[in-house]
């Protein structure tokens, strides 16, 4: 087990918390791009482009160049989705964490410290879409501290908080490429309840999906 402790957020943690979040989200860009490359509609699009270009130009070099440019564009699209999300979040609830989470009833924000350094974070706020449920948000752990049980401990902290404050369930969202996060939530007892494509045009083109998980304290039979 890693030598760490979990405590509530303090104002001195602001910059490091924002950095942990931004770095953690951007780490998923390569996985998002690989996911895009596996999409059947992309394969079909590439074949159509190659066929049309070759029939019109009879040039293999032009076909290769077109594919390279298309792949570069898809990489930029993947980067755009994550970068836009990071920028929006830093200007939203992570702009004033104390106001958003620490002064609001039924909300909280925690960090995990190891050797006097903040290495992980998680937040909780009443869910807007699920009445009576608490939403787990902003879970992120520094890369060098993953696999040490910190993320699971933070998840348990949120569950304990929800139970103590009378919530009937905890919900959360994660992307379809965050495989380790999905395994963690499922190992704790979360159940996937829905999957949807982000409303952004770029996300629709590459079929970028978000998964919703729910943990019920009193599951229905």
mmCIF file of C-alpha atoms in Angstrom:
data_model
loop_
_atom_site.group_PDB
_atom_site.id
_atom_site.type_symbol
_atom_site.label_atom_id
_atom_site.label_comp_id
_atom_site.label_asym_id
_atom_site.label_seq_id
_atom_site.Cartn_x
_atom_site.Cartn_y
_atom_site.Cartn_z
ATOM 1 C CA UNK A 1 0.000 0.000 0.000
ATOM 2 C CA UNK A 2 1.179 3.521 -0.766
ATOM 3 C CA UNK A 3 1.889 5.889 2.100
ATOM 4 C CA UNK A 4 -0.874 8.446 1.644
ATOM 5 C CA UNK A 5 -3.694 10.201 3.430
ATOM 6 C CA UNK A 6 -6.970 11.624 2.197
ATOM 7 C CA UNK A 7 -8.116 15.012 3.426
ATOM 8 C CA UNK A 8 -10.514 17.762 2.421
ATOM 9 C CA UNK A 9 -9.437 20.359 -0.117
ATOM 10 C CA UNK A 10 -7.758 23.579 1.042
ATOM 11 C CA UNK A 11 -7.202 26.761 -0.958
ATOM 12 C CA UNK A 12 -3.438 26.105 -1.106
ATOM 13 C CA UNK A 13 -4.192 23.024 -3.245
ATOM 14 C CA UNK A 14 -5.805 24.996 -6.082
ATOM 15 C CA UNK A 15 -3.025 25.092 -8.679
ATOM 16 C CA UNK A 16 -1.815 21.529 -8.183
ATOM 17 C CA UNK A 17 -5.383 20.205 -8.321
ATOM 18 C CA UNK A 18 -6.051 22.042 -11.588
ATOM 19 C CA UNK A 19 -2.809 20.639 -12.995
ATOM 20 C CA UNK A 20 -3.596 17.068 -11.934
ATOM 21 C CA UNK A 21 -6.954 17.324 -13.662
ATOM 22 C CA UNK A 22 -5.626 18.850 -16.900
ATOM 23 C CA UNK A 23 -2.699 16.447 -17.236
ATOM 24 C CA UNK A 24 -4.862 13.451 -16.385
ATOM 25 C CA UNK A 25 -7.472 14.266 -19.022
ATOM 26 C CA UNK A 26 -4.939 14.988 -21.766
ATOM 27 C CA UNK A 27 -3.314 11.612 -21.140
ATOM 28 C CA UNK A 28 -6.377 10.049 -22.767
ATOM 29 C CA UNK A 29 -5.840 11.752 -26.137
ATOM 30 C CA UNK A 30 -3.749 8.902 -27.649
ATOM 31 C CA UNK A 31 -6.299 6.298 -26.509
ATOM 32 C CA UNK A 32 -9.097 8.406 -27.979
ATOM 33 C CA UNK A 33 -7.286 8.567 -31.302
ATOM 34 C CA UNK A 34 -6.706 4.800 -31.363
ATOM 35 C CA UNK A 35 -10.403 4.278 -30.591
ATOM 36 C CA UNK A 36 -11.287 6.507 -33.541
ATOM 37 C CA UNK A 37 -9.068 4.463 -35.862
ATOM 38 C CA UNK A 38 -11.031 1.331 -34.947
ATOM 39 C CA UNK A 39 -14.404 2.773 -35.963
ATOM 40 C CA UNK A 40 -16.023 0.964 -38.945
ATOM 41 C CA UNK A 41 -17.330 4.232 -40.400
ATOM 42 C CA UNK A 42 -13.740 5.489 -40.602
ATOM 43 C CA UNK A 43 -12.664 2.399 -42.520
ATOM 44 C CA UNK A 44 -15.536 2.909 -44.941
ATOM 45 C CA UNK A 45 -14.694 6.601 -45.355
ATOM 46 C CA UNK A 46 -11.038 5.832 -46.061
ATOM 47 C CA UNK A 47 -11.957 3.244 -48.676
ATOM 48 C CA UNK A 48 -14.354 5.641 -50.405
ATOM 49 C CA UNK A 49 -11.787 8.440 -50.418
ATOM 50 C CA UNK A 50 -9.083 6.160 -51.809
ATOM 51 C CA UNK A 51 -11.323 4.774 -54.510
ATOM 52 C CA UNK A 52 -12.604 8.182 -55.618
ATOM 53 C CA UNK A 53 -9.145 9.727 -55.664
ATOM 54 C CA UNK A 54 -7.582 6.852 -57.532
ATOM 55 C CA UNK A 55 -10.359 6.741 -60.115
ATOM 56 C CA UNK A 56 -10.085 10.473 -60.719
ATOM 57 C CA UNK A 57 -6.310 10.893 -60.565
ATOM 58 C CA UNK A 58 -4.770 7.428 -61.096
ATOM 59 C CA UNK A 59 -2.149 8.535 -58.567
ATOM 60 C CA UNK A 60 -1.127 6.342 -55.652
ATOM 61 C CA UNK A 61 0.872 9.216 -54.145
ATOM 62 C CA UNK A 62 -2.200 11.438 -54.041
ATOM 63 C CA UNK A 63 -4.175 8.665 -52.317
ATOM 64 C CA UNK A 64 -1.460 8.198 -49.701
ATOM 65 C CA UNK A 65 -1.271 11.940 -49.089
ATOM 66 C CA UNK A 66 -5.046 12.123 -48.655
ATOM 67 C CA UNK A 67 -5.004 9.342 -46.072
ATOM 68 C CA UNK A 68 -2.175 11.006 -44.147
ATOM 69 C CA UNK A 69 -4.036 14.320 -44.101
ATOM 70 C CA UNK A 70 -7.269 12.638 -43.001
ATOM 71 C CA UNK A 71 -5.533 10.821 -40.136
ATOM 72 C CA UNK A 72 -3.844 14.048 -39.065
ATOM 73 C CA UNK A 73 -7.232 15.730 -39.026
ATOM 74 C CA UNK A 74 -8.687 12.950 -36.884
ATOM 75 C CA UNK A 75 -5.812 13.289 -34.434
ATOM 76 C CA UNK A 76 -6.556 16.997 -34.175
ATOM 77 C CA UNK A 77 -10.249 16.213 -33.654
ATOM 78 C CA UNK A 78 -9.414 13.910 -30.746
ATOM 79 C CA UNK A 79 -7.143 16.557 -29.237
ATOM 80 C CA UNK A 80 -9.872 19.183 -29.680
ATOM 81 C CA UNK A 81 -12.463 17.175 -27.736
ATOM 82 C CA UNK A 82 -10.213 16.695 -24.704
ATOM 83 C CA UNK A 83 -8.674 20.187 -24.789
ATOM 84 C CA UNK A 84 -12.088 21.832 -25.040
ATOM 85 C CA UNK A 85 -13.315 19.803 -22.063
ATOM 86 C CA UNK A 86 -10.264 20.737 -19.972
ATOM 87 C CA UNK A 87 -10.555 24.425 -20.807
ATOM 88 C CA UNK A 88 -14.279 24.523 -20.026
ATOM 89 C CA UNK A 89 -13.838 22.721 -16.695
ATOM 90 C CA UNK A 90 -10.980 24.956 -15.536
ATOM 91 C CA UNK A 91 -13.226 27.953 -16.176
ATOM 92 C CA UNK A 92 -16.217 26.323 -14.486
ATOM 93 C CA UNK A 93 -16.208 24.356 -11.216
ATOM 94 C CA UNK A 94 -12.401 24.202 -10.902
ATOM 95 C CA UNK A 95 -12.105 27.976 -11.139
ATOM 96 C CA UNK A 96 -13.286 28.394 -7.544
ATOM 97 C CA UNK A 97 -13.254 24.969 -5.926
ATOM 98 C CA UNK A 98 -13.937 26.290 -2.449
ATOM 99 C CA UNK A 99 -17.107 28.046 -3.598
ATOM 100 C CA UNK A 100 -18.317 25.196 -5.816
ATOM 101 C CA UNK A 101 -17.713 22.250 -3.523
ATOM 102 C CA UNK A 102 -16.743 23.275 0.005
ATOM 103 C CA UNK A 103 -19.422 25.896 0.682
ATOM 104 C CA UNK A 104 -22.317 24.083 -0.964
ATOM 105 C CA UNK A 105 -24.534 21.775 1.048
ATOM 106 C CA UNK A 106 -24.093 18.115 0.248
ATOM 107 C CA UNK A 107 -20.888 18.667 -1.747
ATOM 108 C CA UNK A 108 -17.223 18.113 -0.980
ATOM 109 C CA UNK A 109 -13.755 17.908 -2.544
ATOM 110 C CA UNK A 110 -10.912 15.698 -1.358
ATOM 111 C CA UNK A 111 -7.237 15.321 -2.177
ATOM 112 C CA UNK A 112 -4.806 12.499 -1.492
ATOM 113 C CA UNK A 113 -1.356 13.404 -0.156
ATOM 114 C CA UNK A 114 1.798 11.323 -0.344
ATOM 115 C CA UNK A 115 5.023 12.603 1.219
ATOM 116 C CA UNK A 116 3.400 16.018 1.678
ATOM 117 C CA UNK A 117 2.528 16.282 -2.037
ATOM 118 C CA UNK A 118 -1.014 16.273 -3.439
ATOM 119 C CA UNK A 119 -1.124 13.379 -5.894
ATOM 120 C CA UNK A 120 -4.833 12.741 -6.459
ATOM 121 C CA UNK A 121 -8.267 14.307 -6.217
ATOM 122 C CA UNK A 122 -11.992 13.633 -6.330
ATOM 123 C CA UNK A 123 -15.126 15.731 -5.916
ATOM 124 C CA UNK A 124 -18.780 15.127 -5.151
ATOM 125 C CA UNK A 125 -21.856 17.247 -5.794
ATOM 126 C CA UNK A 126 -25.620 16.586 -5.821
ATOM 127 C CA UNK A 127 -26.588 15.131 -9.191
ATOM 128 C CA UNK A 128 -28.655 17.355 -11.460
ATOM 129 C CA UNK A 129 -29.946 14.473 -13.547
ATOM 130 C CA UNK A 130 -30.537 11.819 -10.877
ATOM 131 C CA UNK A 131 -32.737 13.056 -7.984
ATOM 132 C CA UNK A 132 -31.514 11.876 -4.609
ATOM 133 C CA UNK A 133 -28.113 10.860 -5.974
ATOM 134 C CA UNK A 134 -24.628 12.242 -5.430
ATOM 135 C CA UNK A 135 -22.363 12.698 -8.457
ATOM 136 C CA UNK A 136 -18.709 11.672 -8.266
ATOM 137 C CA UNK A 137 -16.588 14.053 -10.362
ATOM 138 C CA UNK A 138 -13.006 15.061 -11.183
ATOM 139 C CA UNK A 139 -11.381 11.779 -10.178
ATOM 140 C CA UNK A 140 -7.714 11.890 -11.148
ATOM 141 C CA UNK A 141 -4.468 10.375 -9.859
ATOM 142 C CA UNK A 142 -0.925 11.319 -10.853
ATOM 143 C CA UNK A 143 0.510 8.730 -13.223
ATOM 144 C CA UNK A 144 3.338 7.678 -10.886
ATOM 145 C CA UNK A 145 0.870 6.964 -8.085
ATOM 146 C CA UNK A 146 -1.609 4.780 -9.934
ATOM 147 C CA UNK A 147 -2.103 1.143 -9.047
ATOM 148 C CA UNK A 148 -1.471 1.822 -5.358
ATOM 149 C CA UNK A 149 -5.074 1.829 -4.166
ATOM 150 C CA UNK A 150 -5.460 5.612 -4.014
ATOM 151 C CA UNK A 151 -8.266 5.824 -6.582
ATOM 152 C CA UNK A 152 -10.227 3.081 -4.850
ATOM 153 C CA UNK A 153 -9.784 4.823 -1.496
ATOM 154 C CA UNK A 154 -11.077 8.079 -2.970
ATOM 155 C CA UNK A 155 -14.087 6.234 -4.399
ATOM 156 C CA UNK A 156 -14.806 4.775 -0.974
ATOM 157 C CA UNK A 157 -14.526 8.245 0.545
ATOM 158 C CA UNK A 158 -17.237 9.514 -1.798
ATOM 159 C CA UNK A 159 -19.464 6.511 -1.041
ATOM 160 C CA UNK A 160 -19.048 7.048 2.719
ATOM 161 C CA UNK A 161 -19.884 10.741 2.302
ATOM 162 C CA UNK A 162 -22.985 9.929 0.252
ATOM 163 C CA UNK A 163 -24.194 7.367 2.767
ATOM 164 C CA UNK A 164 -23.605 9.717 5.714
ATOM 165 C CA UNK A 165 -25.533 12.502 3.987
ATOM 166 C CA UNK A 166 -28.557 10.416 3.117
ATOM 167 C CA UNK A 167 -28.067 9.989 -0.631
ATOM 168 C CA UNK A 168 -29.639 6.886 -2.144
ATOM 169 C CA UNK A 169 -27.035 6.459 -4.860
ATOM 170 C CA UNK A 170 -23.810 7.757 -6.427
ATOM 171 C CA UNK A 171 -23.536 8.378 -10.169
ATOM 172 C CA UNK A 172 -20.588 9.267 -12.379
ATOM 173 C CA UNK A 173 -19.586 9.628 -16.006
ATOM 174 C CA UNK A 174 -16.442 8.467 -17.794
ATOM 175 C CA UNK A 175 -15.410 8.149 -21.421
ATOM 176 C CA UNK A 176 -15.385 4.904 -23.362
ATOM 177 C CA UNK A 177 -11.568 4.981 -23.612
ATOM 178 C CA UNK A 178 -10.932 5.220 -19.866
ATOM 179 C CA UNK A 179 -10.684 1.460 -19.485
ATOM 180 C CA UNK A 180 -8.882 1.398 -16.125
ATOM 181 C CA UNK A 181 -11.483 3.728 -14.622
ATOM 182 C CA UNK A 182 -14.296 1.505 -15.870
ATOM 183 C CA UNK A 183 -12.664 -1.563 -14.281
ATOM 184 C CA UNK A 184 -12.200 0.299 -11.002
ATOM 185 C CA UNK A 185 -15.811 1.458 -10.772
ATOM 186 C CA UNK A 186 -17.176 -1.959 -11.706
ATOM 187 C CA UNK A 187 -14.943 -3.680 -9.119
ATOM 188 C CA UNK A 188 -16.411 -1.460 -6.404
ATOM 189 C CA UNK A 189 -19.999 -2.204 -7.421
ATOM 190 C CA UNK A 190 -20.996 0.501 -9.904
ATOM 191 C CA UNK A 191 -23.296 -0.583 -12.725
ATOM 192 C CA UNK A 192 -23.307 0.943 -16.215
ATOM 193 C CA UNK A 193 -26.764 2.404 -16.812
ATOM 194 C CA UNK A 194 -26.376 4.289 -20.104
ATOM 195 C CA UNK A 195 -24.074 5.274 -22.939
ATOM 196 C CA UNK A 196 -24.396 8.314 -25.182
ATOM 197 C CA UNK A 197 -22.433 10.197 -27.829
ATOM 198 C CA UNK A 198 -21.338 13.721 -26.942
ATOM 199 C CA UNK A 199 -23.439 16.380 -28.715
ATOM 200 C CA UNK A 200 -20.355 18.047 -30.263
ATOM 201 C CA UNK A 201 -20.157 17.684 -34.053
ATOM 202 C CA UNK A 202 -16.607 16.359 -33.864
ATOM 203 C CA UNK A 203 -17.674 13.762 -31.273
ATOM 204 C CA UNK A 204 -20.558 12.630 -33.470
ATOM 205 C CA UNK A 205 -18.232 12.195 -36.446
ATOM 206 C CA UNK A 206 -15.831 9.935 -34.519
ATOM 207 C CA UNK A 207 -18.586 8.343 -32.361
ATOM 208 C CA UNK A 208 -17.064 9.493 -29.067
ATOM 209 C CA UNK A 209 -19.213 8.096 -26.242
ATOM 210 C CA UNK A 210 -19.669 8.771 -22.537
ATOM 211 C CA UNK A 211 -20.652 6.032 -20.071
ATOM 212 C CA UNK A 212 -22.825 6.654 -17.004
ATOM 213 C CA UNK A 213 -22.353 4.468 -13.918
ATOM 214 C CA UNK A 214 -24.499 4.201 -10.803
ATOM 215 C CA UNK A 215 -23.949 2.740 -7.332
ATOM 216 C CA UNK A 216 -27.176 2.075 -5.403
ATOM 217 C CA UNK A 217 -27.093 1.760 -1.627
ATOM 218 C CA UNK A 218 -30.460 -0.015 -1.755
ATOM 219 C CA UNK A 219 -30.449 -1.873 -5.089
ATOM 220 C CA UNK A 220 -33.764 -3.020 -6.491
ATOM 221 C CA UNK A 221 -34.358 -6.743 -6.701
#
